[in-house]
Amino acid sequence: MAVDKFEMNKDELIIAGKPFKSRLLVGTGKYRDFKETRSAIDQSGSQIVTVAIRRTNIGQNENEQSLIDFLPTNEFTYLPNTAGCYSADDAIRTLHLARELLDGHNLVKLEVLGDPKTLYPNVVETLKAATVLIKDGFDVMVYTSDDPIIAKQLEDIGCCAIMPLASLIGSGMGILNPWNLEILIDTLSVPVIVDAGVGTASDAAIAMELGCDGVLMNTAIATAKDPIMMASAMKKAVEAGREAFLAGRMAKKLYSGSPSSPVSGLIK
Amino acid sequence: MYSNMKITINGNIKEFKHESMTADELVDELKLTGKRFAIERNGEIMPKSLFKQFTINDGDSLEIVGAVGGG
């Protein structure tokens, strides 16, 4: 399939029926301040931003600015997450609060962790929480391991995007098991978005070249020496990887005996 | 003669010079008016639309949350 410039502009990521031009989703944590958060997100071109739900500071400065002041909800699609939840009940409770906080907004990122040391997901609790949240009317984008069977079950119960780890949260170890990601991409119908583990631009490009529908990251951008420049690099990497995937790579062979220059007409 | 009420907010006990108050009055006392937040009272979410009707009583436990930076 030939993809010209015009068609690339129409290449959209559809999540729960809503189209997005950017296939890069970003977190909003670990930045120095809200100004840097905003600048980096602008450079990333991301339209979807994840946020955490935490206790509000009571009795603090009335005029203290909040994340939402810098990232207005009419400019970005918020993806409240359940980071820090270790049980289905905690995750469900958190997202109900998020929906109330964001005036009925249904699109959420579910993650239920199994272990504070590795932050590996607990897929049993994740399945439980997803089942309840979908029944409660949420559009659930779900963080999970790269186990193809669990991923399929999460799709079958109605999750609108499956978000496997590439490596562990905050590790920056990159794409450790491209083969499992390929199985997920082959077997699932909903978008597959790599969530967690991306360390640098080439990792994001590899995920997209494999055929992932998007990449979600936070630490790789926020903890770069220059987060704003890294955000720009990630934008290009996701776009480059996507185009390379659509363009279809050449076949790999150990050697070809087929040079790019003509074999005839050589001077004698 | 009013007696003070004690309520737990985000894990801390706070005293108010009322016997009870509406959620709206509490939001005002906490200077949260105009901010984005959600409140859970004794494990149940209080919809914003009902803040005028919901009464906060002595001994209630509240969680008040907002959106913060996260991945």
PDB file of N, CA, C and O in Angstrom, chain A residues 27-29 50-56 58 61-64 67-68 73 78 81 93 96-97 100-103 109 111 218, chain B residues 9-11 14 30-32 35-40 43 45-49 51 62-71:
ATOM      1  N   GLY A  27       3.152  10.996  29.869  1.00  0.00           N
ATOM      2  CA  GLY A  27       2.843  11.215  31.277  1.00  0.00           C
ATOM      3  C   GLY A  27       3.229  12.625  31.675  1.00  0.00           C
ATOM      4  O   GLY A  27       3.928  13.336  30.930  1.00  0.00           O
ATOM      5  N   THR A  28       2.784  13.029  32.866  1.00  0.00           N
ATOM      6  CA  THR A  28       3.016  14.400  33.318  1.00  0.00           C
ATOM      7  C   THR A  28       3.812  14.438  34.617  1.00  0.00           C
ATOM      8  O   THR A  28       3.924  15.475  35.248  1.00  0.00           O
ATOM      9  N   GLY A  29       4.398  13.298  35.001  1.00  0.00           N
ATOM     10  CA  GLY A  29       5.123  13.230  36.272  1.00  0.00           C
ATOM     11  C   GLY A  29       6.610  13.501  36.111  1.00  0.00           C
ATOM     12  O   GLY A  29       7.136  13.485  34.989  1.00  0.00           O
ATOM     13  N   THR A  50      -1.394  11.520  30.548  1.00  0.00           N
ATOM     14  CA  THR A  50      -1.831  10.793  31.738  1.00  0.00           C
ATOM     15  C   THR A  50      -1.624  11.661  32.981  1.00  0.00           C
ATOM     16  O   THR A  50      -0.696  12.464  33.040  1.00  0.00           O
ATOM     17  N   VAL A  51      -2.511  11.481  33.936  1.00  0.00           N
ATOM     18  CA  VAL A  51      -2.384  12.167  35.231  1.00  0.00           C
ATOM     19  C   VAL A  51      -2.680  11.165  36.346  1.00  0.00           C
ATOM     20  O   VAL A  51      -3.366  10.171  36.120  1.00  0.00           O
ATOM     21  N   ALA A  52      -2.140  11.458  37.513  1.00  0.00           N
ATOM     22  CA  ALA A  52      -2.426  10.620  38.684  1.00  0.00           C
ATOM     23  C   ALA A  52      -3.480  11.322  39.533  1.00  0.00           C
ATOM     24  O   ALA A  52      -3.672  12.540  39.426  1.00  0.00           O
ATOM     25  N   ILE A  53      -4.164  10.546  40.348  1.00  0.00           N
ATOM     26  CA  ILE A  53      -5.182  11.084  41.264  1.00  0.00           C
ATOM     27  C   ILE A  53      -4.633  10.955  42.679  1.00  0.00           C
ATOM     28  O   ILE A  53      -4.313   9.854  43.126  1.00  0.00           O
ATOM     29  N   ARG A  54      -4.488  12.105  43.337  1.00  0.00           N
ATOM     30  CA  ARG A  54      -3.905  12.093  44.681  1.00  0.00           C
ATOM     31  C   ARG A  54      -4.669  13.053  45.593  1.00  0.00           C
ATOM     32  O   ARG A  54      -5.355  13.944  45.121  1.00  0.00           O
ATOM     33  N   ARG A  55      -4.467  12.868  46.901  1.00  0.00           N
ATOM     34  CA  ARG A  55      -5.083  13.766  47.871  1.00  0.00           C
ATOM     35  C   ARG A  55      -4.684  15.211  47.601  1.00  0.00           C
ATOM     36  O   ARG A  55      -3.511  15.497  47.351  1.00  0.00           O
ATOM     37  N   THR A  56      -5.664  16.097  47.648  1.00  0.00           N
ATOM     38  CA  THR A  56      -5.416  17.525  47.468  1.00  0.00           C
ATOM     39  C   THR A  56      -4.781  18.090  48.731  1.00  0.00           C
ATOM     40  O   THR A  56      -5.126  17.677  49.835  1.00  0.00           O
ATOM     41  N   ILE A  58      -4.645  20.435  51.564  1.00  0.00           N
ATOM     42  CA  ILE A  58      -5.666  21.261  52.224  1.00  0.00           C
ATOM     43  C   ILE A  58      -4.957  22.355  53.022  1.00  0.00           C
ATOM     44  O   ILE A  58      -3.934  22.099  53.660  1.00  0.00           O
ATOM     45  N   ASN A  61      -1.607  27.443  50.034  1.00  0.00           N
ATOM     46  CA  ASN A  61      -1.794  28.708  49.333  1.00  0.00           C
ATOM     47  C   ASN A  61      -2.970  28.613  48.354  1.00  0.00           C
ATOM     48  O   ASN A  61      -2.983  27.785  47.456  1.00  0.00           O
ATOM     49  N   GLU A  62      -3.920  29.503  48.557  1.00  0.00           N
ATOM     50  CA  GLU A  62      -5.135  29.504  47.758  1.00  0.00           C
ATOM     51  C   GLU A  62      -4.847  29.701  46.265  1.00  0.00           C
ATOM     52  O   GLU A  62      -5.556  29.202  45.405  1.00  0.00           O
ATOM     53  N   ASN A  63      -3.805  30.461  45.987  1.00  0.00           N
ATOM     54  CA  ASN A  63      -3.506  30.793  44.589  1.00  0.00           C
ATOM     55  C   ASN A  63      -2.479  29.858  43.959  1.00  0.00           C
ATOM     56  O   ASN A  63      -2.020  30.095  42.853  1.00  0.00           O
ATOM     57  N   GLU A  64      -2.122  28.814  44.707  1.00  0.00           N
ATOM     58  CA  GLU A  64      -1.149  27.858  44.178  1.00  0.00           C
ATOM     59  C   GLU A  64      -1.666  27.250  42.874  1.00  0.00           C
ATOM     60  O   GLU A  64      -2.815  26.836  42.776  1.00  0.00           O
ATOM     61  N   LEU A  67      -1.675  21.466  38.053  1.00  0.00           N
ATOM     62  CA  LEU A  67      -1.348  20.887  36.742  1.00  0.00           C
ATOM     63  C   LEU A  67      -2.382  21.285  35.687  1.00  0.00           C
ATOM     64  O   LEU A  67      -2.037  21.606  34.547  1.00  0.00           O
ATOM     65  N   ILE A  68      -3.648  21.273  36.103  1.00  0.00           N
ATOM     66  CA  ILE A  68      -4.737  21.559  35.156  1.00  0.00           C
ATOM     67  C   ILE A  68      -4.658  23.001  34.641  1.00  0.00           C
ATOM     68  O   ILE A  68      -5.063  23.273  33.510  1.00  0.00           O
ATOM     69  N   THR A  73      -8.092  21.133  30.287  1.00  0.00           N
ATOM     70  CA  THR A  73      -8.771  19.914  29.848  1.00  0.00           C
ATOM     71  C   THR A  73      -9.437  20.090  28.478  1.00  0.00           C
ATOM     72  O   THR A  73      -9.802  19.106  27.846  1.00  0.00           O
ATOM     73  N   TYR A  78      -7.408  14.015  28.764  1.00  0.00           N
ATOM     74  CA  TYR A  78      -6.839  13.513  30.013  1.00  0.00           C
ATOM     75  C   TYR A  78      -7.021  11.997  30.104  1.00  0.00           C
ATOM     76  O   TYR A  78      -8.062  11.465  29.721  1.00  0.00           O
ATOM     77  N   ASN A  81      -4.872   7.918  35.595  1.00  0.00           N
ATOM     78  CA  ASN A  81      -4.351   6.562  35.781  1.00  0.00           C
ATOM     79  C   ASN A  81      -4.586   6.070  37.203  1.00  0.00           C
ATOM     80  O   ASN A  81      -5.086   6.811  38.059  1.00  0.00           O
ATOM     81  N   ARG A  93     -11.949   2.449  42.720  1.00  0.00           N
ATOM     82  CA  ARG A  93     -12.283   3.614  43.540  1.00  0.00           C
ATOM     83  C   ARG A  93     -11.602   4.871  42.993  1.00  0.00           C
ATOM     84  O   ARG A  93     -12.220   5.931  42.866  1.00  0.00           O
ATOM     85  N   HIS A  96     -13.288   6.073  39.731  1.00  0.00           N
ATOM     86  CA  HIS A  96     -14.591   6.712  39.969  1.00  0.00           C
ATOM     87  C   HIS A  96     -14.386   8.143  40.456  1.00  0.00           C
ATOM     88  O   HIS A  96     -15.099   9.059  40.039  1.00  0.00           O
ATOM     89  N   LEU A  97     -13.398   8.336  41.329  1.00  0.00           N
ATOM     90  CA  LEU A  97     -13.080   9.704  41.778  1.00  0.00           C
ATOM     91  C   LEU A  97     -12.602  10.551  40.602  1.00  0.00           C
ATOM     92  O   LEU A  97     -12.962  11.718  40.475  1.00  0.00           O
ATOM     93  N   GLU A 100     -15.487  11.743  38.526  1.00  0.00           N
ATOM     94  CA  GLU A 100     -16.181  12.861  39.184  1.00  0.00           C
ATOM     95  C   GLU A 100     -15.351  14.136  39.052  1.00  0.00           C
ATOM     96  O   GLU A 100     -15.868  15.213  38.730  1.00  0.00           O
ATOM     97  N   LEU A 101     -14.053  14.007  39.266  1.00  0.00           N
ATOM     98  CA  LEU A 101     -13.127  15.150  39.178  1.00  0.00           C
ATOM     99  C   LEU A 101     -13.145  15.781  37.790  1.00  0.00           C
ATOM    100  O   LEU A 101     -13.098  16.995  37.637  1.00  0.00           O
ATOM    101  N   LEU A 102     -13.197  14.925  36.762  1.00  0.00           N
ATOM    102  CA  LEU A 102     -13.108  15.409  35.377  1.00  0.00           C
ATOM    103  C   LEU A 102     -14.489  15.486  34.713  1.00  0.00           C
ATOM    104  O   LEU A 102     -14.621  15.368  33.497  1.00  0.00           O
ATOM    105  N   ASP A 103     -15.500  15.679  35.525  1.00  0.00           N
ATOM    106  CA  ASP A 103     -16.857  15.950  35.039  1.00  0.00           C
ATOM    107  C   ASP A 103     -17.400  14.884  34.088  1.00  0.00           C
ATOM    108  O   ASP A 103     -17.912  15.208  33.010  1.00  0.00           O
ATOM    109  N   LYS A 109      -6.812   5.162  32.166  1.00  0.00           N
ATOM    110  CA  LYS A 109      -5.738   4.172  32.092  1.00  0.00           C
ATOM    111  C   LYS A 109      -5.753   3.346  33.373  1.00  0.00           C
ATOM    112  O   LYS A 109      -5.533   3.873  34.467  1.00  0.00           O
ATOM    113  N   GLU A 111      -4.047   0.612  35.619  1.00  0.00           N
ATOM    114  CA  GLU A 111      -2.867  -0.197  35.904  1.00  0.00           C
ATOM    115  C   GLU A 111      -2.964  -0.653  37.340  1.00  0.00           C
ATOM    116  O   GLU A 111      -3.247   0.131  38.242  1.00  0.00           O
ATOM    117  N   ASN A 218       6.791   8.445  29.972  1.00  0.00           N
ATOM    118  CA  ASN A 218       6.920   9.569  30.898  1.00  0.00           C
ATOM    119  C   ASN A 218       8.385   9.798  31.259  1.00  0.00           C
ATOM    120  O   ASN A 218       8.989  10.800  30.911  1.00  0.00           O
TER     121      ASN A 218
ATOM    122  N   ILE B   9     -10.105  14.644  57.175  1.00  0.00           N
ATOM    123  CA  ILE B   9      -9.923  15.007  55.768  1.00  0.00           C
ATOM    124  C   ILE B   9      -8.542  14.541  55.329  1.00  0.00           C
ATOM    125  O   ILE B   9      -7.534  14.954  55.893  1.00  0.00           O
ATOM    126  N   ASN B  10      -8.539  13.667  54.351  1.00  0.00           N
ATOM    127  CA  ASN B  10      -7.278  13.111  53.834  1.00  0.00           C
ATOM    128  C   ASN B  10      -6.365  12.602  54.955  1.00  0.00           C
ATOM    129  O   ASN B  10      -5.159  12.849  54.960  1.00  0.00           O
ATOM    130  N   GLY B  11      -6.989  11.953  55.913  1.00  0.00           N
ATOM    131  CA  GLY B  11      -6.226  11.315  56.978  1.00  0.00           C
ATOM    132  C   GLY B  11      -5.930  12.202  58.182  1.00  0.00           C
ATOM    133  O   GLY B  11      -5.441  11.718  59.191  1.00  0.00           O
ATOM    134  N   LYS B  14      -9.765  17.465  61.394  1.00  0.00           N
ATOM    135  CA  LYS B  14      -9.943  18.913  61.398  1.00  0.00           C
ATOM    136  C   LYS B  14     -11.190  19.253  62.198  1.00  0.00           C
ATOM    137  O   LYS B  14     -12.181  18.523  62.178  1.00  0.00           O
ATOM    138  N   LEU B  30     -12.610  25.379  53.175  1.00  0.00           N
ATOM    139  CA  LEU B  30     -11.286  24.843  52.803  1.00  0.00           C
ATOM    140  C   LEU B  30     -10.654  25.647  51.666  1.00  0.00           C
ATOM    141  O   LEU B  30      -9.575  25.298  51.180  1.00  0.00           O
ATOM    142  N   LYS B  31     -11.335  26.707  51.255  1.00  0.00           N
ATOM    143  CA  LYS B  31     -10.855  27.575  50.172  1.00  0.00           C
ATOM    144  C   LYS B  31     -10.580  26.776  48.891  1.00  0.00           C
ATOM    145  O   LYS B  31      -9.564  26.968  48.211  1.00  0.00           O
ATOM    146  N   LEU B  32     -11.495  25.887  48.580  1.00  0.00           N
ATOM    147  CA  LEU B  32     -11.338  25.059  47.377  1.00  0.00           C
ATOM    148  C   LEU B  32     -12.262  25.519  46.248  1.00  0.00           C
ATOM    149  O   LEU B  32     -12.270  24.930  45.173  1.00  0.00           O
ATOM    150  N   LYS B  35     -11.667  25.310  42.311  1.00  0.00           N
ATOM    151  CA  LYS B  35     -10.599  24.345  41.984  1.00  0.00           C
ATOM    152  C   LYS B  35     -11.208  23.033  41.480  1.00  0.00           C
ATOM    153  O   LYS B  35     -12.386  22.782  41.667  1.00  0.00           O
ATOM    154  N   ARG B  36     -10.353  22.216  40.829  1.00  0.00           N
ATOM    155  CA  ARG B  36     -10.824  20.924  40.347  1.00  0.00           C
ATOM    156  C   ARG B  36     -10.503  19.860  41.392  1.00  0.00           C
ATOM    157  O   ARG B  36      -9.341  19.640  41.728  1.00  0.00           O
ATOM    158  N   PHE B  37     -11.521  19.243  41.914  1.00  0.00           N
ATOM    159  CA  PHE B  37     -11.309  18.204  42.919  1.00  0.00           C
ATOM    160  C   PHE B  37     -12.522  17.283  42.937  1.00  0.00           C
ATOM    161  O   PHE B  37     -13.550  17.573  42.302  1.00  0.00           O
ATOM    162  N   ALA B  38     -12.412  16.182  43.628  1.00  0.00           N
ATOM    163  CA  ALA B  38     -13.554  15.289  43.852  1.00  0.00           C
ATOM    164  C   ALA B  38     -13.527  14.865  45.315  1.00  0.00           C
ATOM    165  O   ALA B  38     -12.451  14.762  45.913  1.00  0.00           O
ATOM    166  N   ILE B  39     -14.704  14.667  45.871  1.00  0.00           N
ATOM    167  CA  ILE B  39     -14.787  14.300  47.298  1.00  0.00           C
ATOM    168  C   ILE B  39     -15.496  12.957  47.472  1.00  0.00           C
ATOM    169  O   ILE B  39     -16.527  12.699  46.853  1.00  0.00           O
ATOM    170  N   GLU B  40     -14.913  12.154  48.336  1.00  0.00           N
ATOM    171  CA  GLU B  40     -15.531  10.908  48.756  1.00  0.00           C
ATOM    172  C   GLU B  40     -15.841  11.064  50.236  1.00  0.00           C
ATOM    173  O   GLU B  40     -14.987  11.506  50.994  1.00  0.00           O
ATOM    174  N   GLY B  43     -16.356   6.740  51.994  1.00  0.00           N
ATOM    175  CA  GLY B  43     -16.251   5.741  50.938  1.00  0.00           C
ATOM    176  C   GLY B  43     -17.197   5.932  49.760  1.00  0.00           C
ATOM    177  O   GLY B  43     -17.152   5.173  48.802  1.00  0.00           O
ATOM    178  N   ILE B  45     -18.716   8.526  46.763  1.00  0.00           N
ATOM    179  CA  ILE B  45     -18.456   9.778  46.048  1.00  0.00           C
ATOM    180  C   ILE B  45     -19.639  10.735  46.218  1.00  0.00           C
ATOM    181  O   ILE B  45     -20.795  10.320  46.149  1.00  0.00           O
ATOM    182  N   MET B  46     -19.319  12.006  46.481  1.00  0.00           N
ATOM    183  CA  MET B  46     -20.371  13.021  46.536  1.00  0.00           C
ATOM    184  C   MET B  46     -20.355  13.782  45.208  1.00  0.00           C
ATOM    185  O   MET B  46     -19.395  14.498  44.927  1.00  0.00           O
ATOM    186  N   PRO B  47     -21.391  13.639  44.398  1.00  0.00           N
ATOM    187  CA  PRO B  47     -21.407  14.372  43.127  1.00  0.00           C
ATOM    188  C   PRO B  47     -21.446  15.885  43.380  1.00  0.00           C
ATOM    189  O   PRO B  47     -22.167  16.341  44.271  1.00  0.00           O
ATOM    190  N   LYS B  48     -20.676  16.612  42.567  1.00  0.00           N
ATOM    191  CA  LYS B  48     -20.624  18.083  42.713  1.00  0.00           C
ATOM    192  C   LYS B  48     -22.018  18.705  42.649  1.00  0.00           C
ATOM    193  O   LYS B  48     -22.304  19.669  43.346  1.00  0.00           O
ATOM    194  N   SER B  49     -22.848  18.117  41.791  1.00  0.00           N
ATOM    195  CA  SER B  49     -24.176  18.691  41.586  1.00  0.00           C
ATOM    196  C   SER B  49     -25.019  18.666  42.866  1.00  0.00           C
ATOM    197  O   SER B  49     -26.008  19.379  42.978  1.00  0.00           O
ATOM    198  N   PHE B  51     -23.675  19.141  46.050  1.00  0.00           N
ATOM    199  CA  PHE B  51     -22.922  19.726  47.169  1.00  0.00           C
ATOM    200  C   PHE B  51     -23.799  20.557  48.095  1.00  0.00           C
ATOM    201  O   PHE B  51     -23.563  20.632  49.287  1.00  0.00           O
ATOM    202  N   LEU B  62     -13.434  12.102  55.011  1.00  0.00           N
ATOM    203  CA  LEU B  62     -13.451  12.558  53.618  1.00  0.00           C
ATOM    204  C   LEU B  62     -12.112  12.324  52.942  1.00  0.00           C
ATOM    205  O   LEU B  62     -11.061  12.439  53.567  1.00  0.00           O
ATOM    206  N   GLU B  63     -12.200  11.992  51.681  1.00  0.00           N
ATOM    207  CA  GLU B  63     -11.021  12.016  50.818  1.00  0.00           C
ATOM    208  C   GLU B  63     -11.284  13.093  49.777  1.00  0.00           C
ATOM    209  O   GLU B  63     -12.323  13.080  49.116  1.00  0.00           O
ATOM    210  N   ILE B  64     -10.373  14.033  49.661  1.00  0.00           N
ATOM    211  CA  ILE B  64     -10.505  15.083  48.644  1.00  0.00           C
ATOM    212  C   ILE B  64      -9.304  14.968  47.719  1.00  0.00           C
ATOM    213  O   ILE B  64      -8.156  15.064  48.164  1.00  0.00           O
ATOM    214  N   VAL B  65      -9.570  14.691  46.434  1.00  0.00           N
ATOM    215  CA  VAL B  65      -8.469  14.410  45.508  1.00  0.00           C
ATOM    216  C   VAL B  65      -8.469  15.359  44.320  1.00  0.00           C
ATOM    217  O   VAL B  65      -9.489  15.964  43.982  1.00  0.00           O
ATOM    218  N   GLY B  66      -7.303  15.474  43.728  1.00  0.00           N
ATOM    219  CA  GLY B  66      -7.146  16.266  42.519  1.00  0.00           C
ATOM    220  C   GLY B  66      -6.241  15.521  41.543  1.00  0.00           C
ATOM    221  O   GLY B  66      -5.740  14.435  41.849  1.00  0.00           O
ATOM    222  N   ALA B  67      -6.042  16.126  40.360  1.00  0.00           N
ATOM    223  CA  ALA B  67      -5.149  15.529  39.358  1.00  0.00           C
ATOM    224  C   ALA B  67      -3.753  16.089  39.556  1.00  0.00           C
ATOM    225  O   ALA B  67      -3.569  17.296  39.688  1.00  0.00           O
ATOM    226  N   VAL B  68      -2.766  15.203  39.590  1.00  0.00           N
ATOM    227  CA  VAL B  68      -1.359  15.623  39.712  1.00  0.00           C
ATOM    228  C   VAL B  68      -0.541  14.944  38.616  1.00  0.00           C
ATOM    229  O   VAL B  68      -1.025  14.017  37.956  1.00  0.00           O
ATOM    230  N   GLY B  69       0.689  15.400  38.465  1.00  0.00           N
ATOM    231  CA  GLY B  69       1.558  14.809  37.453  1.00  0.00           C
ATOM    232  C   GLY B  69       1.755  13.322  37.700  1.00  0.00           C
ATOM    233  O   GLY B  69       1.944  12.894  38.834  1.00  0.00           O
ATOM    234  N   GLY B  70       1.674  12.536  36.632  1.00  0.00           N
ATOM    235  CA  GLY B  70       1.863  11.102  36.780  1.00  0.00           C
ATOM    236  C   GLY B  70       1.963  10.441  35.425  1.00  0.00           C
ATOM    237  O   GLY B  70       1.650  11.040  34.405  1.00  0.00           O
ATOM    238  N   GLY B  71       2.427   9.180  35.414  1.00  0.00           N
ATOM    239  CA  GLY B  71       2.655   8.471  34.156  1.00  0.00           C
ATOM    240  C   GLY B  71       1.591   7.546  33.843  1.00  0.00           C
ATOM    241  O   GLY B  71       1.100   6.645  33.926  1.00  0.00           O
TER     242      GLY B  71
END
